[in-house]
Amino acid sequence: MSYLFATLFYVSLGIFAAGLALKLRQYWSVPAPLKIPTTPAPITRSGVVFRMFREVVFFESLFRATKWTWIFGWMFHLGLALAFVRHLRYVVSSDFFIWPLINNWLVQFAGQYASLIMLVGLLGLLGRRIFVDRVRYISAPSDYLMLILIIMITVSGIMMSFIAPIDVVGLKAFMVGLMVFDWQELPSSIFLIIHLGLVAVLAIIFPFSKLLHAPGVFFSPTRNQVDNPREQRHVADWARSLDLDSADQSSG
Amino acid sequence: MAKPDFEIPELKADTEAPAVQEGTMSHSSPFIAKPEHQRPLSYPGELVEDWHDRAIAKMSDLLGKYRSFRVYLDSCVKCGACTDKCHYFLGTSDPNNMPVGRQDLLRKVYRRYFTLVGKYLPGLVGAQNLTREVLDEWYSYYHQCSQCRRCSVFCPYGIDTSEISMAAREILNDIGMGQKYCNEIIAKVFKIGNNLGLPEPALVDTLEGLEEDVFEDEGVEVKYPLDEKGADVLLVTPSADFFAEPHVDGLIGYGKVFHEAGISWTLSSHASEAANFGLFIGSYENMRNVSMRIREAAQELGVKRIVFGECGHAWRVAYSFLNTLAGPFDFLDPKYPIPQHILEVTHDLIKRDAIKLDPSANDDIIVTFHDSCNIARATRMGDMPGGQFVIPREVIKAAVNNFVDMAPETIHDATFCCGGGGGLLTDDLIELRVKGAVPRMNALKHVIEEYGVTHMAAICAICKSQFTKVLPYYGMGMDMIVSVHQLVSNAIVLEAKQ
Ligand code: SF4
Ligand code: SF4
């Protein structure tokens, strides 16, 4: 079992990293030939950073659009962020300088209860998907499965956290062991197996699914462009050749 | 107004999301372009035999050229935030008119041909082959999007359905399935210089007529010059301004403003069109070719500034793209924004007391203002974000004493499209236009009943034509709609200078 999970860990991380890197390279290499920020838009770079910050941290546009989706979506992502920080204690070594930042009462407490916030958010999102006719119409099987997958990860985590505690020292030994290629025994817990197994699945599908919204938002031209087309000429490489063509014509 | 063969929606105090009703607009489809409309734009005359492969190849090409297209096809999480934001969905209940529904028509094909999961497990992610049915669906529903960008305001990733619609139309054009209305118009611009196909002598006639009218009304010799070399300002305005009502009253207004401010200006017969339909069909090349005419006219006439008249999508191409498409404009006077909007000019003159307005001239009317979609969400006026909302209102308030805004969720960047933008202002789409106007009509009706509003001012040639046509369907007068510079024209105090 431990070997199986060790392998799964490497494979899923590999696919996640490689897949994401390829996607990022693709997004990066495709130009935005025209200025299309959704206005009113910031007229400076720092303004754009601030806009993006509000979008990524507070889901500003979603807040304007629908309060229910915003509340559930934000609860889920906030819970996810807190739970993520809490999980760092399994991979960060205790003599690393950020250790005190993770291993303190507040972070661990918040991270533990965050899982419940996450669950409420996820169930709310699932409920909307099922009961709001417009959202139901646009949902494909993958949209439900994605939610169910994350709900199962969350619930198995909650079980270990609140109901069926596992050997966390053993788990840390296993995780740290993975990083230094010194394989340790994985503590036995059905919830842990479910939890880790599904996280691996999630990591594998990340670069091939709508989870790409996470990097995607940073590449969204309507959000990341500065509103200064009159002040600064913006031309994509492929469009530059058109300029050259017409210059040729007028000189020839 | 002929009796319509469809049901006219009832207006309500608030616009609410209707229950989904599949297929209510699947019959809506504009006339297909004929070979003579396609060729001048370098598109095949009719549907090519290998349309399937060619469409996929074109999609692949666009995926490599437009980051928006690439990122937006991947990023949608189907959260539903945009589903009740499109005026066409609100007016028709057709789920393919929900922005994400519209995107999905193309996304399902993207997934099938360009993503791993869609290739091997199409059912899981709703991926589909490109079939003739899908193609017809594209043609129908990508011509039910006015590219107004309201959806992009509310999407958490800024997904702009108009980017998808433009790409879809470009693909359709590339396989010979263009839309008659847009392509015929673009061909006219290439041949004659404007959308309406008004040749130079007709323009001369019209402008002389305007000079006579204004002289008769005001006793002042206001000039409406054409092709005058050495003028300071080249005014580029939508060709509807030359004769359509209420557009032409706006043009009269621009002339009076220039006259009073003592600014020498000219129109151009070569660039006698501000609107750029290349935008609607998503074609960078065609949009660029139309834009180049403005550059050529400016150089030919030796002007120092370029000013655009009241037009929504035109101002988008001018403000956001002109510098990109036809720049750099280093031969113009850098003291002024390049290009400038006529409202920026008038606003500045009012602020500096360089022209005087007497708002009591408009005391018989109560005015509200329709923010045009592309000005609101794709451009700016002045030097601060949101100037596109402030400047028109300040000019209106200087010209009239009675101004009321419509409901906050229907103005500024949440404004609703008039229902006729994006290349849909054609009679073969009248049902769509009437139904798509519902949210704006609701908001307008509310201020009419609540505040006795008599007129709605607009700054877009399409909005003006669309409302003129559609208002009567809802029992409102077509002359309710006015140009902002018509209000200015009424209020401006002309002092015969020379
Ligand atoms: S751009 Fe406008 S018309 Fe098109 S889908 Fe979005 S809201 Fe609807
Ligand atoms: S708001 Fe954006 S992410 Fe949500 S369904 Fe619409 S397009 Fe997709």
PDB file of C-alpha atoms in Angstrom, chain B residues 190-411:
ATOM      1  CA  PHE B 190     -14.089  49.513 -49.216  1.00  0.00           C
ATOM      2  CA  LYS B 191     -15.761  50.700 -52.371  1.00  0.00           C
ATOM      3  CA  ILE B 192     -17.332  54.002 -51.427  1.00  0.00           C
ATOM      4  CA  GLY B 193     -16.130  54.939 -47.963  1.00  0.00           C
ATOM      5  CA  ASN B 194     -19.171  54.478 -45.767  1.00  0.00           C
ATOM      6  CA  ASN B 195     -21.687  51.903 -44.585  1.00  0.00           C
ATOM      7  CA  LEU B 196     -24.606  53.470 -46.384  1.00  0.00           C
ATOM      8  CA  GLY B 197     -22.828  53.722 -49.703  1.00  0.00           C
ATOM      9  CA  LEU B 198     -23.297  57.499 -49.918  1.00  0.00           C
ATOM     10  CA  PRO B 199     -21.006  58.782 -52.677  1.00  0.00           C
ATOM     11  CA  GLU B 200     -19.219  62.104 -52.405  1.00  0.00           C
ATOM     12  CA  PRO B 201     -21.789  64.176 -54.369  1.00  0.00           C
ATOM     13  CA  ALA B 202     -24.562  62.956 -52.065  1.00  0.00           C
ATOM     14  CA  LEU B 203     -22.506  63.998 -49.059  1.00  0.00           C
ATOM     15  CA  VAL B 204     -21.877  67.441 -50.541  1.00  0.00           C
ATOM     16  CA  ASP B 205     -25.607  67.823 -51.140  1.00  0.00           C
ATOM     17  CA  THR B 206     -26.567  66.778 -47.650  1.00  0.00           C
ATOM     18  CA  LEU B 207     -24.044  69.042 -45.991  1.00  0.00           C
ATOM     19  CA  GLU B 208     -25.097  72.043 -48.060  1.00  0.00           C
ATOM     20  CA  GLY B 209     -28.670  71.295 -47.057  1.00  0.00           C
ATOM     21  CA  LEU B 210     -27.660  71.297 -43.407  1.00  0.00           C
ATOM     22  CA  GLU B 211     -25.915  74.643 -43.766  1.00  0.00           C
ATOM     23  CA  GLU B 212     -29.059  76.130 -45.274  1.00  0.00           C
ATOM     24  CA  ASP B 213     -31.284  74.667 -42.565  1.00  0.00           C
ATOM     25  CA  VAL B 214     -29.120  75.944 -39.749  1.00  0.00           C
ATOM     26  CA  PHE B 215     -28.914  79.388 -41.362  1.00  0.00           C
ATOM     27  CA  GLU B 216     -32.679  79.487 -41.673  1.00  0.00           C
ATOM     28  CA  ASP B 217     -33.203  78.455 -38.049  1.00  0.00           C
ATOM     29  CA  GLU B 218     -30.464  80.446 -36.382  1.00  0.00           C
ATOM     30  CA  GLY B 219     -29.465  83.150 -38.805  1.00  0.00           C
ATOM     31  CA  VAL B 220     -25.858  82.080 -38.359  1.00  0.00           C
ATOM     32  CA  GLU B 221     -23.618  80.703 -41.073  1.00  0.00           C
ATOM     33  CA  VAL B 222     -22.431  77.438 -39.582  1.00  0.00           C
ATOM     34  CA  LYS B 223     -20.275  75.468 -42.029  1.00  0.00           C
ATOM     35  CA  TYR B 224     -20.292  71.710 -42.571  1.00  0.00           C
ATOM     36  CA  PRO B 225     -17.080  71.284 -44.571  1.00  0.00           C
ATOM     37  CA  LEU B 226     -16.089  68.223 -46.573  1.00  0.00           C
ATOM     38  CA  ASP B 227     -12.545  67.323 -47.641  1.00  0.00           C
ATOM     39  CA  GLU B 228     -11.173  70.687 -46.606  1.00  0.00           C
ATOM     40  CA  LYS B 229      -7.392  70.485 -46.640  1.00  0.00           C
ATOM     41  CA  GLY B 230      -5.544  72.111 -43.781  1.00  0.00           C
ATOM     42  CA  ALA B 231      -8.415  72.014 -41.297  1.00  0.00           C
ATOM     43  CA  ASP B 232      -7.368  71.359 -37.713  1.00  0.00           C
ATOM     44  CA  VAL B 233      -9.845  68.623 -36.965  1.00  0.00           C
ATOM     45  CA  LEU B 234     -10.915  65.628 -39.017  1.00  0.00           C
ATOM     46  CA  LEU B 235     -14.349  64.594 -37.790  1.00  0.00           C
ATOM     47  CA  VAL B 236     -15.175  60.950 -38.390  1.00  0.00           C
ATOM     48  CA  THR B 237     -18.769  60.143 -37.706  1.00  0.00           C
ATOM     49  CA  PRO B 238     -21.178  57.294 -38.445  1.00  0.00           C
ATOM     50  CA  SER B 239     -22.724  57.769 -41.874  1.00  0.00           C
ATOM     51  CA  ALA B 240     -26.212  57.575 -40.362  1.00  0.00           C
ATOM     52  CA  ASP B 241     -25.425  61.054 -39.024  1.00  0.00           C
ATOM     53  CA  PHE B 242     -25.710  62.392 -42.571  1.00  0.00           C
ATOM     54  CA  PHE B 243     -29.397  61.734 -42.928  1.00  0.00           C
ATOM     55  CA  ALA B 244     -31.084  59.475 -40.353  1.00  0.00           C
ATOM     56  CA  GLU B 245     -33.234  60.879 -37.554  1.00  0.00           C
ATOM     57  CA  PRO B 246     -32.324  61.670 -34.816  1.00  0.00           C
ATOM     58  CA  HIS B 247     -28.677  61.175 -35.822  1.00  0.00           C
ATOM     59  CA  VAL B 248     -28.482  64.173 -38.112  1.00  0.00           C
ATOM     60  CA  ASP B 249     -29.479  66.530 -35.315  1.00  0.00           C
ATOM     61  CA  GLY B 250     -26.359  65.361 -33.562  1.00  0.00           C
ATOM     62  CA  LEU B 251     -24.228  66.219 -36.583  1.00  0.00           C
ATOM     63  CA  ILE B 252     -25.819  69.671 -36.661  1.00  0.00           C
ATOM     64  CA  GLY B 253     -24.790  69.963 -33.021  1.00  0.00           C
ATOM     65  CA  TYR B 254     -21.140  69.030 -33.672  1.00  0.00           C
ATOM     66  CA  GLY B 255     -20.964  71.719 -36.339  1.00  0.00           C
ATOM     67  CA  LYS B 256     -22.359  74.353 -34.015  1.00  0.00           C
ATOM     68  CA  VAL B 257     -19.876  73.413 -31.295  1.00  0.00           C
ATOM     69  CA  PHE B 258     -16.907  73.699 -33.669  1.00  0.00           C
ATOM     70  CA  HIS B 259     -18.294  76.937 -35.039  1.00  0.00           C
ATOM     71  CA  GLU B 260     -18.746  78.549 -31.633  1.00  0.00           C
ATOM     72  CA  ALA B 261     -15.366  77.389 -30.405  1.00  0.00           C
ATOM     73  CA  GLY B 262     -13.723  78.647 -33.559  1.00  0.00           C
ATOM     74  CA  ILE B 263     -12.175  75.277 -34.356  1.00  0.00           C
ATOM     75  CA  SER B 264     -11.575  74.619 -38.042  1.00  0.00           C
ATOM     76  CA  TRP B 265     -12.790  71.177 -38.982  1.00  0.00           C
ATOM     77  CA  THR B 266     -13.690  68.942 -41.865  1.00  0.00           C
ATOM     78  CA  LEU B 267     -15.366  65.700 -42.756  1.00  0.00           C
ATOM     79  CA  SER B 268     -13.759  63.342 -45.240  1.00  0.00           C
ATOM     80  CA  SER B 269     -15.388  61.539 -48.135  1.00  0.00           C
ATOM     81  CA  HIS B 270     -12.677  58.872 -48.069  1.00  0.00           C
ATOM     82  CA  ALA B 271     -13.317  58.139 -44.374  1.00  0.00           C
ATOM     83  CA  SER B 272     -16.977  59.059 -44.219  1.00  0.00           C
ATOM     84  CA  GLU B 273     -17.731  56.324 -41.729  1.00  0.00           C
ATOM     85  CA  ALA B 274     -16.823  55.965 -38.068  1.00  0.00           C
ATOM     86  CA  ALA B 275     -18.384  52.561 -37.558  1.00  0.00           C
ATOM     87  CA  ASN B 276     -16.112  49.628 -38.246  1.00  0.00           C
ATOM     88  CA  PHE B 277     -18.018  46.436 -38.908  1.00  0.00           C
ATOM     89  CA  GLY B 278     -14.753  44.535 -39.121  1.00  0.00           C
ATOM     90  CA  LEU B 279     -15.104  44.375 -35.340  1.00  0.00           C
ATOM     91  CA  PHE B 280     -18.391  42.509 -35.525  1.00  0.00           C
ATOM     92  CA  ILE B 281     -17.030  39.765 -37.721  1.00  0.00           C
ATOM     93  CA  GLY B 282     -13.939  39.417 -35.567  1.00  0.00           C
ATOM     94  CA  SER B 283     -11.619  40.109 -38.449  1.00  0.00           C
ATOM     95  CA  TYR B 284      -8.436  41.893 -37.528  1.00  0.00           C
ATOM     96  CA  GLU B 285      -7.505  42.343 -41.167  1.00  0.00           C
ATOM     97  CA  ASN B 286     -10.829  43.811 -42.267  1.00  0.00           C
ATOM     98  CA  MET B 287     -11.007  45.991 -39.193  1.00  0.00           C
ATOM     99  CA  ARG B 288      -7.527  47.208 -39.995  1.00  0.00           C
ATOM    100  CA  ASN B 289      -8.353  47.902 -43.632  1.00  0.00           C
ATOM    101  CA  VAL B 290     -11.330  50.033 -42.618  1.00  0.00           C
ATOM    102  CA  SER B 291      -9.242  51.845 -40.009  1.00  0.00           C
ATOM    103  CA  MET B 292      -6.464  52.612 -42.473  1.00  0.00           C
ATOM    104  CA  ARG B 293      -8.887  54.802 -44.418  1.00  0.00           C
ATOM    105  CA  ILE B 294      -9.029  57.144 -41.453  1.00  0.00           C
ATOM    106  CA  ARG B 295      -5.278  57.341 -41.277  1.00  0.00           C
ATOM    107  CA  GLU B 296      -5.092  57.983 -45.015  1.00  0.00           C
ATOM    108  CA  ALA B 297      -7.735  60.706 -44.833  1.00  0.00           C
ATOM    109  CA  ALA B 298      -5.985  62.400 -41.920  1.00  0.00           C
ATOM    110  CA  GLN B 299      -2.676  62.416 -43.789  1.00  0.00           C
ATOM    111  CA  GLU B 300      -4.241  63.505 -47.046  1.00  0.00           C
ATOM    112  CA  LEU B 301      -6.081  66.413 -45.456  1.00  0.00           C
ATOM    113  CA  GLY B 302      -3.158  67.364 -43.249  1.00  0.00           C
ATOM    114  CA  VAL B 303      -5.226  67.677 -40.078  1.00  0.00           C
ATOM    115  CA  LYS B 304      -3.815  67.977 -36.563  1.00  0.00           C
ATOM    116  CA  ARG B 305      -6.492  66.092 -34.669  1.00  0.00           C
ATOM    117  CA  ILE B 306      -8.999  63.265 -35.219  1.00  0.00           C
ATOM    118  CA  VAL B 307     -12.363  63.508 -33.478  1.00  0.00           C
ATOM    119  CA  PHE B 308     -15.074  60.849 -33.510  1.00  0.00           C
ATOM    120  CA  GLY B 309     -18.801  61.527 -33.554  1.00  0.00           C
ATOM    121  CA  GLU B 310     -21.433  59.760 -31.468  1.00  0.00           C
ATOM    122  CA  CYS B 311     -21.166  56.032 -32.115  1.00  0.00           C
ATOM    123  CA  GLY B 312     -20.662  53.149 -29.729  1.00  0.00           C
ATOM    124  CA  HIS B 313     -18.780  50.328 -31.409  1.00  0.00           C
ATOM    125  CA  ALA B 314     -17.036  52.973 -33.491  1.00  0.00           C
ATOM    126  CA  TRP B 315     -15.657  54.555 -30.363  1.00  0.00           C
ATOM    127  CA  ARG B 316     -14.470  51.155 -29.229  1.00  0.00           C
ATOM    128  CA  VAL B 317     -12.461  50.614 -32.384  1.00  0.00           C
ATOM    129  CA  ALA B 318     -11.297  54.225 -32.286  1.00  0.00           C
ATOM    130  CA  TYR B 319     -10.367  54.464 -28.630  1.00  0.00           C
ATOM    131  CA  SER B 320      -9.107  50.959 -28.020  1.00  0.00           C
ATOM    132  CA  PHE B 321      -7.824  49.790 -31.393  1.00  0.00           C
ATOM    133  CA  LEU B 322      -7.099  52.665 -33.779  1.00  0.00           C
ATOM    134  CA  ASN B 323      -3.612  53.246 -32.451  1.00  0.00           C
ATOM    135  CA  THR B 324      -2.933  49.526 -32.719  1.00  0.00           C
ATOM    136  CA  LEU B 325      -4.461  49.050 -36.156  1.00  0.00           C
ATOM    137  CA  ALA B 326      -3.471  52.212 -37.973  1.00  0.00           C
ATOM    138  CA  GLY B 327      -0.901  53.901 -35.736  1.00  0.00           C
ATOM    139  CA  PRO B 328       1.413  55.351 -34.834  1.00  0.00           C
ATOM    140  CA  PHE B 329      -0.153  58.765 -35.335  1.00  0.00           C
ATOM    141  CA  ASP B 330       3.006  60.749 -34.889  1.00  0.00           C
ATOM    142  CA  PHE B 331       1.892  63.240 -37.542  1.00  0.00           C
ATOM    143  CA  LEU B 332      -0.937  64.530 -35.336  1.00  0.00           C
ATOM    144  CA  ASP B 333      -0.758  67.110 -32.562  1.00  0.00           C
ATOM    145  CA  PRO B 334       0.241  65.200 -29.399  1.00  0.00           C
ATOM    146  CA  LYS B 335      -1.400  67.847 -27.197  1.00  0.00           C
ATOM    147  CA  TYR B 336      -4.746  66.210 -27.851  1.00  0.00           C
ATOM    148  CA  PRO B 337      -5.775  62.606 -27.202  1.00  0.00           C
ATOM    149  CA  ILE B 338      -5.557  60.528 -30.388  1.00  0.00           C
ATOM    150  CA  PRO B 339      -8.311  60.011 -31.233  1.00  0.00           C
ATOM    151  CA  GLN B 340     -10.687  62.209 -29.280  1.00  0.00           C
ATOM    152  CA  HIS B 341     -14.421  61.841 -28.730  1.00  0.00           C
ATOM    153  CA  ILE B 342     -16.689  64.729 -29.671  1.00  0.00           C
ATOM    154  CA  LEU B 343     -18.062  64.628 -26.132  1.00  0.00           C
ATOM    155  CA  GLU B 344     -14.564  65.102 -24.742  1.00  0.00           C
ATOM    156  CA  VAL B 345     -14.225  68.141 -26.985  1.00  0.00           C
ATOM    157  CA  THR B 346     -17.586  69.634 -26.051  1.00  0.00           C
ATOM    158  CA  HIS B 347     -17.156  68.835 -22.371  1.00  0.00           C
ATOM    159  CA  ASP B 348     -13.810  70.559 -22.290  1.00  0.00           C
ATOM    160  CA  LEU B 349     -15.193  73.634 -24.094  1.00  0.00           C
ATOM    161  CA  ILE B 350     -18.070  73.879 -21.617  1.00  0.00           C
ATOM    162  CA  LYS B 351     -15.677  73.577 -18.665  1.00  0.00           C
ATOM    163  CA  ARG B 352     -13.476  76.318 -20.085  1.00  0.00           C
ATOM    164  CA  ASP B 353     -16.466  78.531 -20.856  1.00  0.00           C
ATOM    165  CA  ALA B 354     -15.386  78.518 -24.471  1.00  0.00           C
ATOM    166  CA  ILE B 355     -18.980  77.801 -25.498  1.00  0.00           C
ATOM    167  CA  LYS B 356     -22.164  78.751 -23.698  1.00  0.00           C
ATOM    168  CA  LEU B 357     -25.227  76.569 -23.269  1.00  0.00           C
ATOM    169  CA  ASP B 358     -28.628  77.782 -22.180  1.00  0.00           C
ATOM    170  CA  PRO B 359     -30.360  74.748 -20.689  1.00  0.00           C
ATOM    171  CA  SER B 360     -33.711  76.493 -20.522  1.00  0.00           C
ATOM    172  CA  ALA B 361     -33.949  75.931 -24.266  1.00  0.00           C
ATOM    173  CA  ASN B 362     -34.676  72.293 -23.367  1.00  0.00           C
ATOM    174  CA  ASP B 363     -37.101  73.031 -20.548  1.00  0.00           C
ATOM    175  CA  ASP B 364     -39.955  71.298 -22.326  1.00  0.00           C
ATOM    176  CA  ILE B 365     -38.336  67.888 -21.939  1.00  0.00           C
ATOM    177  CA  ILE B 366     -37.215  65.516 -19.174  1.00  0.00           C
ATOM    178  CA  VAL B 367     -34.232  63.477 -20.267  1.00  0.00           C
ATOM    179  CA  THR B 368     -32.662  60.175 -19.304  1.00  0.00           C
ATOM    180  CA  PHE B 369     -29.472  58.688 -20.730  1.00  0.00           C
ATOM    181  CA  HIS B 370     -28.757  55.277 -22.237  1.00  0.00           C
ATOM    182  CA  ASP B 371     -25.132  54.206 -21.731  1.00  0.00           C
ATOM    183  CA  SER B 372     -24.134  52.496 -24.956  1.00  0.00           C
ATOM    184  CA  CYS B 373     -22.676  49.090 -24.241  1.00  0.00           C
ATOM    185  CA  ASN B 374     -19.386  49.398 -26.050  1.00  0.00           C
ATOM    186  CA  ILE B 375     -18.651  52.872 -24.779  1.00  0.00           C
ATOM    187  CA  ALA B 376     -19.488  51.819 -21.231  1.00  0.00           C
ATOM    188  CA  ARG B 377     -17.553  48.564 -21.106  1.00  0.00           C
ATOM    189  CA  ALA B 378     -14.864  48.791 -23.772  1.00  0.00           C
ATOM    190  CA  THR B 379     -13.674  52.402 -23.788  1.00  0.00           C
ATOM    191  CA  ARG B 380     -13.039  55.464 -21.746  1.00  0.00           C
ATOM    192  CA  MET B 381     -13.521  59.199 -22.128  1.00  0.00           C
ATOM    193  CA  GLY B 382     -11.379  61.772 -20.380  1.00  0.00           C
ATOM    194  CA  ASP B 383      -8.474  60.873 -18.149  1.00  0.00           C
ATOM    195  CA  MET B 384     -10.100  58.933 -15.361  1.00  0.00           C
ATOM    196  CA  PRO B 385     -11.647  55.451 -15.330  1.00  0.00           C
ATOM    197  CA  GLY B 386     -15.406  55.857 -15.649  1.00  0.00           C
ATOM    198  CA  GLY B 387     -15.120  59.147 -17.525  1.00  0.00           C
ATOM    199  CA  GLN B 388     -17.326  57.527 -20.166  1.00  0.00           C
ATOM    200  CA  PHE B 389     -20.212  57.756 -17.692  1.00  0.00           C
ATOM    201  CA  VAL B 390     -19.422  61.173 -16.246  1.00  0.00           C
ATOM    202  CA  ILE B 391     -18.656  63.207 -19.371  1.00  0.00           C
ATOM    203  CA  PRO B 392     -21.861  62.507 -21.331  1.00  0.00           C
ATOM    204  CA  ARG B 393     -23.958  63.174 -18.234  1.00  0.00           C
ATOM    205  CA  GLU B 394     -22.177  66.422 -17.505  1.00  0.00           C
ATOM    206  CA  VAL B 395     -22.699  67.583 -21.062  1.00  0.00           C
ATOM    207  CA  ILE B 396     -26.381  66.634 -20.913  1.00  0.00           C
ATOM    208  CA  LYS B 397     -26.824  68.396 -17.598  1.00  0.00           C
ATOM    209  CA  ALA B 398     -25.243  71.514 -19.057  1.00  0.00           C
ATOM    210  CA  ALA B 399     -27.753  71.364 -21.898  1.00  0.00           C
ATOM    211  CA  VAL B 400     -30.945  70.454 -20.024  1.00  0.00           C
ATOM    212  CA  ASN B 401     -32.396  71.281 -16.621  1.00  0.00           C
ATOM    213  CA  ASN B 402     -34.343  68.075 -16.153  1.00  0.00           C
ATOM    214  CA  PHE B 403     -32.249  64.916 -16.090  1.00  0.00           C
ATOM    215  CA  VAL B 404     -32.993  61.584 -14.403  1.00  0.00           C
ATOM    216  CA  ASP B 405     -30.974  58.383 -14.480  1.00  0.00           C
ATOM    217  CA  MET B 406     -32.560  54.982 -14.963  1.00  0.00           C
ATOM    218  CA  ALA B 407     -32.234  52.211 -12.325  1.00  0.00           C
ATOM    219  CA  PRO B 408     -28.619  51.740 -11.169  1.00  0.00           C
ATOM    220  CA  GLU B 409     -28.478  48.090 -12.242  1.00  0.00           C
ATOM    221  CA  THR B 410     -29.200  49.193 -15.825  1.00  0.00           C
ATOM    222  CA  ILE B 411     -26.694  52.023 -16.286  1.00  0.00           C
TER     223      ILE B 411
END
